[in-house]
Coordinates of C-alpha atoms in Angstrom, one line a residue:
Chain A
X143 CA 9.6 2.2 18.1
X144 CA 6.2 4.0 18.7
X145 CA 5.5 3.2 14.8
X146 CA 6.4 -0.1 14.6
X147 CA 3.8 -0.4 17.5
X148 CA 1.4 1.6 16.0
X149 CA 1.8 -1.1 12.7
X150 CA 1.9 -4.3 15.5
X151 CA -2.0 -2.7 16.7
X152 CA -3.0 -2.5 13.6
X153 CA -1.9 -5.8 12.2
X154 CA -2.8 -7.2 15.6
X155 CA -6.3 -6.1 15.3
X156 CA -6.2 -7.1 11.5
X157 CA -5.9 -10.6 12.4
X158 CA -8.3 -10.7 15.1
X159 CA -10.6 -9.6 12.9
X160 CA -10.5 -12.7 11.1
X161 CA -9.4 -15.3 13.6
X162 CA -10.3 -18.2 11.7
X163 CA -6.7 -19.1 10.2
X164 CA -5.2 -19.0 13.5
X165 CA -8.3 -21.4 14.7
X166 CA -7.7 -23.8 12.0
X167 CA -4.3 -24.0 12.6
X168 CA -4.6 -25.0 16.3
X169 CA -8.2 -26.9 16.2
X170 CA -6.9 -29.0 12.9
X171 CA -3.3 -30.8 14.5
X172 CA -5.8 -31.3 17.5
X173 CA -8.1 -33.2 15.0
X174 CA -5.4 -35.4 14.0
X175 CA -3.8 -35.5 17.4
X176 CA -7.3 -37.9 18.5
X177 CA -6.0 -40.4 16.1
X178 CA -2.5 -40.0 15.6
X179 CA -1.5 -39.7 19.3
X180 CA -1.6 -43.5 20.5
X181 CA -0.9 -45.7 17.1
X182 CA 2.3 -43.6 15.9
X183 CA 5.6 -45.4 16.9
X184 CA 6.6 -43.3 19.7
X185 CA 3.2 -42.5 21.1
X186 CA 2.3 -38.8 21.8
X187 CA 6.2 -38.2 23.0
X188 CA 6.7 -38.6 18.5
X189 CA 3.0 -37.3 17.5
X190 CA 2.2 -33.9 19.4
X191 CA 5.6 -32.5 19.0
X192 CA 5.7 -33.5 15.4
X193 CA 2.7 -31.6 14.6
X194 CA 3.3 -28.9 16.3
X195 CA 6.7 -28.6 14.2
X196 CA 4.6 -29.3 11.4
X197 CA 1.8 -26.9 11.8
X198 CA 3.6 -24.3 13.2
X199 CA 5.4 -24.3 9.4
X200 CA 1.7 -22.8 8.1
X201 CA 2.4 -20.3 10.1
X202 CA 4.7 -19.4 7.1
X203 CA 1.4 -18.9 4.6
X204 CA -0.3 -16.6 7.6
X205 CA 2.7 -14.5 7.3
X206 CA 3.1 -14.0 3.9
X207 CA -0.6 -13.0 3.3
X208 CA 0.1 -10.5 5.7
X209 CA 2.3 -8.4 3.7
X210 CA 0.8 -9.4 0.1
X211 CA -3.4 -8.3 1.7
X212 CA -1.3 -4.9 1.9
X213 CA -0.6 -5.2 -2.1
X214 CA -3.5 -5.7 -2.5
X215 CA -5.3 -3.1 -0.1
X216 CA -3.0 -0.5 -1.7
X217 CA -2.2 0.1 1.8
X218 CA 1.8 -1.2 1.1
X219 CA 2.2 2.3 -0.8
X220 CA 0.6 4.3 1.9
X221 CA 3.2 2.7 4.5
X222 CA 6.0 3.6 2.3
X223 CA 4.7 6.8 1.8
X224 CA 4.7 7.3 5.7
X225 CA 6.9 8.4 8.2
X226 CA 8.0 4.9 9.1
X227 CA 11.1 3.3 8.0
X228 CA 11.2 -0.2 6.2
X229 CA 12.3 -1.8 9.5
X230 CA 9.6 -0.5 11.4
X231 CA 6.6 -1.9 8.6
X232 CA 8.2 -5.0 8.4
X233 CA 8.8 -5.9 12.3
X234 CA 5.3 -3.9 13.0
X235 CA 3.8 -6.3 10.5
X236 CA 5.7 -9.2 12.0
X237 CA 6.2 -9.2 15.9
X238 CA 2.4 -10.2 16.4
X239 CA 2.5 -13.0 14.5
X240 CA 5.4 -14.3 15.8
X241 CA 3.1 -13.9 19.2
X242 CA 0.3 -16.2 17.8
X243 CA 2.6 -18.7 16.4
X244 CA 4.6 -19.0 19.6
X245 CA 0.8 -19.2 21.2
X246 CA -0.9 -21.8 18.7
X247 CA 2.5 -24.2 19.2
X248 CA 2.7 -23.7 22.7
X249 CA -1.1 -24.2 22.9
X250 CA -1.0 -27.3 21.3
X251 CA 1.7 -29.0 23.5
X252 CA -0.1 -28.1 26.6
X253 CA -3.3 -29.6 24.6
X254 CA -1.0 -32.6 23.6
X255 CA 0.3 -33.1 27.6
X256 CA -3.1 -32.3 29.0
X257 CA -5.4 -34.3 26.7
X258 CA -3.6 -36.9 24.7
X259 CA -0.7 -38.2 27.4
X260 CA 2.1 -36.8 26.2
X261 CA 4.8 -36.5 28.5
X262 CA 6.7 -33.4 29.9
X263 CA 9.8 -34.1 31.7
X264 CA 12.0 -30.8 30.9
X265 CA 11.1 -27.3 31.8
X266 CA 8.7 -24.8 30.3
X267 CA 11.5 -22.4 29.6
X268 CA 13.5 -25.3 27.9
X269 CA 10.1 -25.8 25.4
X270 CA 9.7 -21.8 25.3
X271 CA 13.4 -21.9 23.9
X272 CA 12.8 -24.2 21.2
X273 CA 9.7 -23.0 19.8
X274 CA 10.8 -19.3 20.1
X275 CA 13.7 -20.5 17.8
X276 CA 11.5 -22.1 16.1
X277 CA 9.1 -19.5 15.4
X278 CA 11.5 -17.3 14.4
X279 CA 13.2 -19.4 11.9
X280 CA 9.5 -19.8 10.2
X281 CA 9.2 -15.7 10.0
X282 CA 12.3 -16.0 8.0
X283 CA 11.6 -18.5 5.9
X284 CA 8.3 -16.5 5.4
X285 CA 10.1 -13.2 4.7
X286 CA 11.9 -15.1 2.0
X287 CA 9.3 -16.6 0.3
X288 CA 7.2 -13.5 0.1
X289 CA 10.6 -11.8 -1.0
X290 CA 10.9 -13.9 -4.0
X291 CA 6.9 -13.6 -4.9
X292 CA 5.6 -12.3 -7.1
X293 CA 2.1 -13.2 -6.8
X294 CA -0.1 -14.4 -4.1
X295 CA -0.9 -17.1 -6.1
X296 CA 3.4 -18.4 -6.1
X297 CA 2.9 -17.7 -2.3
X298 CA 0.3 -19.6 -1.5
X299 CA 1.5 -22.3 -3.9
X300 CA 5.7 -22.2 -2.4
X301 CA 4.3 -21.7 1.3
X302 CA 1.8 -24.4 1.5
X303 CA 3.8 -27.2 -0.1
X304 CA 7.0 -25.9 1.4
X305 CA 5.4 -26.0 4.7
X306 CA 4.4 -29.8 3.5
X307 CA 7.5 -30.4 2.2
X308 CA 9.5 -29.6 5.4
X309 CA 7.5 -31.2 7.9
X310 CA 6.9 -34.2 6.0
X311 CA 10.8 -34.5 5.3
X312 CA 11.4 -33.4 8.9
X313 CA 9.9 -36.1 10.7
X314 CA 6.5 -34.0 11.6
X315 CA 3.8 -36.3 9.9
X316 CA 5.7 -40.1 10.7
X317 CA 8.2 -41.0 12.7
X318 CA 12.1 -40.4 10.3
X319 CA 12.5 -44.4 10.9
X320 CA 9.4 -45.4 8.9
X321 CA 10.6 -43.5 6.1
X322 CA 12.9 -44.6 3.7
X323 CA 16.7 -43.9 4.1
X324 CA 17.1 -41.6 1.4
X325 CA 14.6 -39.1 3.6
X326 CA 16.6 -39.9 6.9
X327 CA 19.5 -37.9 4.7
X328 CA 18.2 -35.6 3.9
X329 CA 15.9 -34.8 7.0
X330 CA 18.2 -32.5 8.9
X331 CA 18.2 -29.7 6.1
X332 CA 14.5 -29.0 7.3
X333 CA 13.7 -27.0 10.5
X334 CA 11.1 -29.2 11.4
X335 CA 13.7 -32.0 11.9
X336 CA 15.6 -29.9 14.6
X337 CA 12.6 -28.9 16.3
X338 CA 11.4 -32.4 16.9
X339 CA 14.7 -33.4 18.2
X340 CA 14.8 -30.5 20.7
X341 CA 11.2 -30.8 21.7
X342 CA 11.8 -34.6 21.9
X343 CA 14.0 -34.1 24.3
X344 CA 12.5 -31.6 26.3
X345 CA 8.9 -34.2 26.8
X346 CA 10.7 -37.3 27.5
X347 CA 14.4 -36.1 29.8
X348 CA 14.8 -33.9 32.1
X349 CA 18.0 -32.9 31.4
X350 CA 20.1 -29.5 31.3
X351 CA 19.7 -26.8 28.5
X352 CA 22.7 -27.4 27.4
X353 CA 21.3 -30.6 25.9
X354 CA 19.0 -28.2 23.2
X355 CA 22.0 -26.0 22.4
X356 CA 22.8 -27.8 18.9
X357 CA 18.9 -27.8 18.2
X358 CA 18.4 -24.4 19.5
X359 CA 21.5 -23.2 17.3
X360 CA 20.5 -24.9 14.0
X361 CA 17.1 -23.6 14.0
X362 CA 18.7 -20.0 14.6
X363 CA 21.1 -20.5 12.2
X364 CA 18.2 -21.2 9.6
X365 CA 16.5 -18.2 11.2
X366 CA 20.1 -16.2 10.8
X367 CA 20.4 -17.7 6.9
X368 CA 17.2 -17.1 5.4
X369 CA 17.2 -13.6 7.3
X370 CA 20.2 -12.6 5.9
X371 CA 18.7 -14.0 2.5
X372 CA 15.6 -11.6 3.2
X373 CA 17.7 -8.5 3.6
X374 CA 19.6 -9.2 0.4
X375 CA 16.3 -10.1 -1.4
X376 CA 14.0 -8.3 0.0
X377 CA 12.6 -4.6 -2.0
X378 CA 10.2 -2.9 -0.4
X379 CA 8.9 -0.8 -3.4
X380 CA 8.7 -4.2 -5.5
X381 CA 5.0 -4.2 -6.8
X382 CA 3.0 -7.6 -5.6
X383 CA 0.0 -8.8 -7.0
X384 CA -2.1 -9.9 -4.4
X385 CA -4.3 -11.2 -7.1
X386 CA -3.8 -12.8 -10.3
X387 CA -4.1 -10.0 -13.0
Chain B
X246 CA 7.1 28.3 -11.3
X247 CA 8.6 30.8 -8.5
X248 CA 8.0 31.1 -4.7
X249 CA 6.4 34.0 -3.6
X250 CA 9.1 36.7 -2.9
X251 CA 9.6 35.8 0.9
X252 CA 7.8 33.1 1.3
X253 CA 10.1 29.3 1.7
X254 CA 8.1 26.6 -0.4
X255 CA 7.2 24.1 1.6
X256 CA 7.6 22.0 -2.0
X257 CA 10.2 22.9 -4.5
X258 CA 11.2 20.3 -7.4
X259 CA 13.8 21.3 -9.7
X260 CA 15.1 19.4 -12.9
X261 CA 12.7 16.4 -11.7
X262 CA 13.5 13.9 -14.5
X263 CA 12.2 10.0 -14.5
X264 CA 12.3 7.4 -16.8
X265 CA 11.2 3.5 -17.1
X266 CA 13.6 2.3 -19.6
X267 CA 13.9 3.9 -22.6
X268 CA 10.6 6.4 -21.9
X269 CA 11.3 9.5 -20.8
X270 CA 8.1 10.2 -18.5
X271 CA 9.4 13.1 -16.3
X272 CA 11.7 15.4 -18.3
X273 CA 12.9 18.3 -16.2
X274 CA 10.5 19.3 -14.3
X275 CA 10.8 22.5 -12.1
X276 CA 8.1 23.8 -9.8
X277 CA 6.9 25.3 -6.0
X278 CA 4.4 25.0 -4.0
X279 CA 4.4 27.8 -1.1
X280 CA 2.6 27.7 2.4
X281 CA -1.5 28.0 0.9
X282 CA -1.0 27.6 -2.5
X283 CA -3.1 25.2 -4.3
X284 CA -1.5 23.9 -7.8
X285 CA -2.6 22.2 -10.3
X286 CA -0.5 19.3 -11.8
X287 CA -2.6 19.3 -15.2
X288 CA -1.9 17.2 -18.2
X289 CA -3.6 14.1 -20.4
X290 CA -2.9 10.7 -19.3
X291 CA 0.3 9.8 -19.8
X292 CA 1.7 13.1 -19.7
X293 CA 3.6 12.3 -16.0
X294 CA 1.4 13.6 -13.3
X295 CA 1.4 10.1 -11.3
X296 CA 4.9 9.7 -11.9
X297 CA 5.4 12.9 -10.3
X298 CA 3.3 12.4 -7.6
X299 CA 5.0 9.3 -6.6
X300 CA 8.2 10.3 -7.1
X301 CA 7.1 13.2 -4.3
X302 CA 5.6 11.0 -2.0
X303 CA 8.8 8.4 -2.2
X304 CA 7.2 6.0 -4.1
X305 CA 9.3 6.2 -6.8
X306 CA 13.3 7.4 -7.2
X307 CA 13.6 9.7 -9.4
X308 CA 16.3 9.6 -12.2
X309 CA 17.5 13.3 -11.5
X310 CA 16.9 16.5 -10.4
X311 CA 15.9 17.4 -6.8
X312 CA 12.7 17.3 -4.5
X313 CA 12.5 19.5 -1.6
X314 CA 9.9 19.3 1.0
X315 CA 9.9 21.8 3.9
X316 CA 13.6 23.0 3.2
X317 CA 14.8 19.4 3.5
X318 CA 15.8 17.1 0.7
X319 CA 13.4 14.5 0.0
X320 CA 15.8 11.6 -0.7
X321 CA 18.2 12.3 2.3
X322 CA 15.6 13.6 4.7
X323 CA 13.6 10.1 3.8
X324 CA 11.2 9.7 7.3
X325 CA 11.1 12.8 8.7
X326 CA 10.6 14.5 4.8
X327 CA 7.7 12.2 4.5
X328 CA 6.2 12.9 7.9
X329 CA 5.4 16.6 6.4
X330 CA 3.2 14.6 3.1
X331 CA 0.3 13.4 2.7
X332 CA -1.0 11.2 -0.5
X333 CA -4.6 10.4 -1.6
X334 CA -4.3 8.6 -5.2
X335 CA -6.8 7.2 -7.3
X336 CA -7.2 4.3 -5.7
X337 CA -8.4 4.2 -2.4
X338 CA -5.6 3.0 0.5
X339 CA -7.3 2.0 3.7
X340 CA -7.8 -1.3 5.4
X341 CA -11.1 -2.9 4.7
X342 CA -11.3 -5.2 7.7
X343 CA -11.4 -1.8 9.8
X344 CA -14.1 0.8 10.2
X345 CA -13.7 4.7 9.3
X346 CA -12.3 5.7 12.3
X347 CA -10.0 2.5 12.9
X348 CA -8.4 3.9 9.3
X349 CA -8.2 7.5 10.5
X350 CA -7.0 6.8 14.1
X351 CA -4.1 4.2 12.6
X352 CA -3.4 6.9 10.4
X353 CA -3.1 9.9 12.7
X354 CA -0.8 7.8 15.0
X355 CA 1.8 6.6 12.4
X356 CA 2.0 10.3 11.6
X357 CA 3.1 10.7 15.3
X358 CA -0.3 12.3 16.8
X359 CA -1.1 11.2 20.2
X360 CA -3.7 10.8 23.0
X361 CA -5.6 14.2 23.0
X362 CA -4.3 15.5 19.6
X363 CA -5.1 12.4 17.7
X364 CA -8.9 12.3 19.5
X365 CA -8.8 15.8 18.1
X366 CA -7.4 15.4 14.3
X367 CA -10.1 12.5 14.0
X368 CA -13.1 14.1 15.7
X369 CA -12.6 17.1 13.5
X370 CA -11.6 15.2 9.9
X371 CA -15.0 13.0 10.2
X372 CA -16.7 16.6 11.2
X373 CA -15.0 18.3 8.0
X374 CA -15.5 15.7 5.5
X375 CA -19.3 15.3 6.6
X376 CA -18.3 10.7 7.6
X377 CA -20.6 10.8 10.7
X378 CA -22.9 8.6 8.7
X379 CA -20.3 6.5 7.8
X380 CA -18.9 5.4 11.3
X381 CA -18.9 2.3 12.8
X382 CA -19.2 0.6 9.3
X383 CA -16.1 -1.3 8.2
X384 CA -14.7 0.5 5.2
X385 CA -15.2 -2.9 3.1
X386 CA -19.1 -2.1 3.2
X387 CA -18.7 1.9 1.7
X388 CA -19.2 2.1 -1.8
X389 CA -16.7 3.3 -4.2
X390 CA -17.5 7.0 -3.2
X391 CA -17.6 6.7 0.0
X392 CA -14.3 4.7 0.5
X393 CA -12.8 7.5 -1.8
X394 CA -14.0 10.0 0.7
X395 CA -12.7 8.0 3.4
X396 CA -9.6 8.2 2.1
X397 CA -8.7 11.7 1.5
X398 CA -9.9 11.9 5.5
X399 CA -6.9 9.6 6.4
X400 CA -4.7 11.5 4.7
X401 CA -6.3 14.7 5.8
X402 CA -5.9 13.5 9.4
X403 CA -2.4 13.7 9.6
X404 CA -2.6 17.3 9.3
X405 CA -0.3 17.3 6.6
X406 CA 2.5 20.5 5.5
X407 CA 2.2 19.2 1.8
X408 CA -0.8 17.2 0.1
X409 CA -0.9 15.6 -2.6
X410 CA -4.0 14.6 -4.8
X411 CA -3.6 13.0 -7.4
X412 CA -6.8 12.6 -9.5
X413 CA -8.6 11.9 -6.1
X414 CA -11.8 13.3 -7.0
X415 CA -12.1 10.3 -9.8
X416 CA -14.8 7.9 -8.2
X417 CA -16.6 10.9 -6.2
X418 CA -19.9 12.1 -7.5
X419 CA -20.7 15.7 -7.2
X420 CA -21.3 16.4 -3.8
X421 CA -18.8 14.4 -2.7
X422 CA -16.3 16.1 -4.7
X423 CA -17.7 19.6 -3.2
X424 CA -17.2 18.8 0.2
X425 CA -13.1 17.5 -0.9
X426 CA -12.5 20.8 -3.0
X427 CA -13.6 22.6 0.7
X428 CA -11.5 20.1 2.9
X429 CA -8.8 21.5 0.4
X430 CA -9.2 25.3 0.6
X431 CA -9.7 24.8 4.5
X432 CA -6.5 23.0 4.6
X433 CA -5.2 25.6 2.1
X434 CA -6.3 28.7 4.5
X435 CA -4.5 27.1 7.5
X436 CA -1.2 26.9 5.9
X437 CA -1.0 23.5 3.5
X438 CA 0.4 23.6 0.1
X439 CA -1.5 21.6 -1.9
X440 CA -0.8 19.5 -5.5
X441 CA -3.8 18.6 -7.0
X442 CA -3.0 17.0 -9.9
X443 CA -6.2 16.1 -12.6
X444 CA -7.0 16.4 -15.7
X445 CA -9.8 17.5 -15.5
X446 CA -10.0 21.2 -16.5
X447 CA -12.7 22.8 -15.2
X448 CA -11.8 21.4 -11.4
X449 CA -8.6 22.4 -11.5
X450 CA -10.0 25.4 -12.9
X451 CA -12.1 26.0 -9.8
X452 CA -9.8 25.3 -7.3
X453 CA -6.2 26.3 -8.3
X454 CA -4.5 29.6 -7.9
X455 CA -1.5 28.3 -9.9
X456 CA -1.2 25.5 -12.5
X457 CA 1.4 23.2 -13.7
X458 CA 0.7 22.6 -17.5
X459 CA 2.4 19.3 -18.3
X460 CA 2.6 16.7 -21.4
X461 CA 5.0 14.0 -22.3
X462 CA 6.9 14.9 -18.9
X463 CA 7.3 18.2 -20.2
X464 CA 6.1 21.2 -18.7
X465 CA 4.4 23.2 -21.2
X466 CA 3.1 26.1 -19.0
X467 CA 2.9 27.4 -15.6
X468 CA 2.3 30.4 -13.4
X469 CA -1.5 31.7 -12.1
X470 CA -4.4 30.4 -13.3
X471 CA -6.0 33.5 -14.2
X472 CA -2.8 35.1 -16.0
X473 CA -2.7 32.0 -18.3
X474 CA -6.3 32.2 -19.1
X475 CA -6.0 35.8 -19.7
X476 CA -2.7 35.2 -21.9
X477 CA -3.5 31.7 -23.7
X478 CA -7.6 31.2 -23.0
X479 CA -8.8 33.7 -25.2
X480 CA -11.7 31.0 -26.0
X481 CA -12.3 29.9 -29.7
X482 CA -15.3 28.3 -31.8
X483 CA -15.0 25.2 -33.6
X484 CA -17.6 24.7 -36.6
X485 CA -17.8 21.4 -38.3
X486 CA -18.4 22.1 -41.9
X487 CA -18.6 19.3 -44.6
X488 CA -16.9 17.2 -42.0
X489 CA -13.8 19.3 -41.6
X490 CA -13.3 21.4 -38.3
X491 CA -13.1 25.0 -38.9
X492 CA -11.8 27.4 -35.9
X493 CA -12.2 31.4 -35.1
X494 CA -10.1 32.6 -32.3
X495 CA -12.9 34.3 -30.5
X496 CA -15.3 33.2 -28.5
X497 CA -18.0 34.9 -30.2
X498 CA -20.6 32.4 -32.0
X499 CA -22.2 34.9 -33.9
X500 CA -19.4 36.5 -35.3
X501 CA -17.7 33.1 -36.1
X502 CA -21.4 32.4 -37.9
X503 CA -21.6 35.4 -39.8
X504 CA -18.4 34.4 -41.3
X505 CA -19.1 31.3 -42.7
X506 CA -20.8 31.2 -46.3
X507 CA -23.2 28.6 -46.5
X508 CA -24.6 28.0 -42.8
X509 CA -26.9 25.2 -43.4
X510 CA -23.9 23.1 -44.4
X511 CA -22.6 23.4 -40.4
X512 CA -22.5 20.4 -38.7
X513 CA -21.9 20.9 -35.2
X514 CA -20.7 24.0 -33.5
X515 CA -18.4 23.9 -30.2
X516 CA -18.3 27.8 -28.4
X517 CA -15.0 27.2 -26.0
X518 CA -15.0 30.4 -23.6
X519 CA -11.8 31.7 -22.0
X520 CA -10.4 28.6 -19.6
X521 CA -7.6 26.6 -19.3
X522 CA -9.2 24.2 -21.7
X523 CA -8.6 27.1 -23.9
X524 CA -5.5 27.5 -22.4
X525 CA -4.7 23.9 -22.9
X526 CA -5.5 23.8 -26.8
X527 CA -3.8 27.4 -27.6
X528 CA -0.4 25.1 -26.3
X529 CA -1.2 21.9 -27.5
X530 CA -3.5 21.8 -30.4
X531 CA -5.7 19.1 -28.3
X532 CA -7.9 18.7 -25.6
X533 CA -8.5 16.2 -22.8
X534 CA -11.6 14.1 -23.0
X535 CA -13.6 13.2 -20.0
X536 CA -11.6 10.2 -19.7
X537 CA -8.6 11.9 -19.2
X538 CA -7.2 11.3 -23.1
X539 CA -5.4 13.6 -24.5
X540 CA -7.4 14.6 -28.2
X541 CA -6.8 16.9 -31.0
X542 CA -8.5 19.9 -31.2
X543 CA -10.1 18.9 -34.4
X544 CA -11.4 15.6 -32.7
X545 CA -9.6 13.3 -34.4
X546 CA -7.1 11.1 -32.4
X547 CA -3.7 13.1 -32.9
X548 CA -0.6 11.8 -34.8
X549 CA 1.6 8.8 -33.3

């Protein structure tokens, strides 16, 4: 425990360092909250929860570097050459991300309520739910991709469009009935999808929790699959190339 | 090579054997490193030193054999086997985006120092290694040298039972280098048994009591420095002479002069005095450039 906090300083005070992904990735869905929020179908209940589904799935880049910089650093051999076991690098290097997703998506629906109208009829604990879920699901997804990398250049290629790809096919960028059929089917196989739905819920009803449990279970079940994926994948003395060479 | 006679190695390897597929890179090799001892891993590139090292540090998983560390088996022990170790390789490990002491303090603490102790193992490893100038900068702004220097701090920080080196003098100019070989007989005097693995001759030379002689994975000869020298390192001189290499077994120029014919038909004359570079050609029949390359004696690239 002690050295996975030790690790979660460090990579705390890593990113802090550079700040400047994390500000892009809650200052940009703000830019195109100005002039998405009022002409989408739905109005801000449809806009500020799509994006936040949608930008909170580039979170899954932000990861990834994470462990590739290491390659790259030479620093991944010095942690395997430590006392600290696999686990502890990989949840030392992950639990404060997971922090400053679940802060840029929660920033940017209190952003979307406060400046662009959306509404909020559920509870904060009901939102919390979802995009805890949801974050989680994305460090998954993220521990996959990097698990199947190679390269940072495959990561930054498969994490950016995949990111695109599942929020676009999820409903994050326009509303699932201005899209064509064909993307309405196969919508529900992307996190972002679920995510909408539950947060959907949670801005315009006030309704029980019980109302988010098949949201709140799908996006843990994608959390559940691609972490199991992960730990069947996943070799901690594969070499990475964090750049091409 | 043996332990001491009552002393527990605090690194033994026996019948270490690694291979990535069909080259052999580590065959069988046995050797400890007791409480103070400083010994030299020495060989040409290629000959298995880094292989070695990593298989040591956990890096890599050996093929065979065993690797003890403090009484405990490396593989099993995993963690708490590794907690004894330090490693400082070639390439410099620390995180750019922090300064000096950010390295060493992150360092110190995932070894399990805390509070006073680890205020204490960094205060004194920026003393030792002379860094004072270097604090406050991040470690992205030290040059080559300096990172390198850097870098044998954090590992020195974690007041480590076993350190390994391997070739981590490489990037350091002279000075530099000094101040690392003293960082390593202090660390040797209070207890730490060191590897030092280079190929460089002269610095093993200088620093090791004992030396690990190794090529093609093999090892070739071990056992005190100075015994080798004294049993191998008798020292030679090479005369080139109508473009062919001509050796005495005696480190005596004049004698080796008065024994040639025609003198003004010499070339180029090499005197090599009793060292393990004398040492290392009596075994091998080559030498190690200064890029680490393993050479015949004659000069000439060797067969295969």
């Amino acid at each position: 425990m002690r050295r996975t906090l030790t690790i979660a300083r460090l990579e705390t005070r890593l990113t802090l360092v550079d700040p400047i992904p994390f500000i892009l990735l809650i200052g940009i869905p703000i830019v195109f909250l100005a002039f998405m929020s009022k002409g989408v179908v739905g109005g801000p209940a449809q806009s500020v929860p799509g994006l936040v589904a949608m930008f909170g799935m580039f979170g899954i880049p932000v990861i990834g570097l994470a462990f590739f910089r290491d390659h790259g650093w030479n620093t991944w051999d010095r942690l395997r050459a430590s006392p600290a076991r696999p686990a502890e690098v990989l949840a030392g290097k992950v639990l404060p991300l997971l922090a400053l997703l679940f802060a840029q998506q929660a920033v940017l629906l209190l952003v979307g309520h406060e400046l662009f109208s959306m509404p909020w009829r559920g509870s904060v604990a009901q939102a919390a739910l979802l995009i805890g879920v949801l974050v989680l699901a994305e460090a998954a997804l993220a521990m996959l991709i990097v698990s199947v990398c190679r390269s940072v250049d495959q990561l930054t290629a498969l994490a950016y469009l995949g990111a695109l790809l599942l929020g676009g096919f999820g409903g994050g960028l326009a509303p699932l009935s201005r899209l064509p059929d064909w993307v309405n089917d196969v919508a529900p196989a992307s996190p972002v999808y679920w995510a909408l739905r539950g947060l959907r819920v949670v801005v315009r009803h006030d309704v029980p929790t019980s109302h988010l449990f098949v949201a709140v279970g799908v996006l843990g079940a994608f959390a559940a699959g691609a972490g199991l994926l992960t730990a069947w994948r996943f070799r901690f003395d594969e070499p990475k190339r964090y750049f091409a060479d | 090579m043996p332990a001491a006679a009552g002393t527990a190695p605090s690194l033994r390897l026996a019948e270490l054997r690694k291979s990535f597929g069909s080259a052999v890179v580590v065959d069988g090799l046995t050797f400890s490193v007791t409480p103070g001892q400083i010994v030299g891993l020495l060989g040409p590139n290629g000959a298995g030193k880094t292989t070695t090292i990593s298989c040591i540090a956990g890096l890599l998983r050996p093929d065979g054999g065993t690797i003890e560390i403090c009484g405990a088996d490396a593989m099993r022990a995993g963690p708490a086997a590794r907690a004894k170790l330090a490693l400082v390789s070639q390439r410099s490990a620390l995180y750019p985006r922090l300064d000096v002491e950010g390295n060493l303090r992150f360092y110190a603490e995932l070894s399990g120092a805390r509070r006073a102790e680890l205020r204490r193992a960094v205060g004194e490893t920026i003393e030792q290694l002379r860094l004072g100038p270097l604090l406050g900068r991040w470690v992205a702004q030290l040059s080559t040298g300096q990172r390198q220097l850097a870098h044998v701090a954090s590992a020195m920080v974690t007041r480590p039972a076993v350190l390994l080196l391997d070739e981590a003098t490489a990037h350091l100019d002279v000075a530099a280098r000094r101040v690392v070989h003293e960082v390593v007989r202090a660390a040797s005097a209070g207890g730490c048994a060191v590897v030092y693995s280079s190929h460089h001759l002269d610095e093993v030379e200088e620093l090791c009591s004992h030396v690990v002689i190794i090529s093609q994975g093999k090892t070739i000869a071990a056992g005190e420095v100075e015994a080798l020298v004294e049993e191998f390192g008798g020292g030679r001189v090479e005369l080139v002479i109508d473009g062919r290499t001509v050796v005495h077994d005696s480190p005596d120029l004049r004698a080796a002069l008065l024994a040639v014919d025609a003198v003004e038909r010499i070339e180029a004359t090499r005197v090599v005095r009793p060292s393990l570079e004398a040492v290392f050609m009596a075994l091998t029949g080559e030498r190690i450039d200064d890029e680490g390359f393993a050479r015949s004696a004659a000069g000439s690239e060797p067969p295969g």
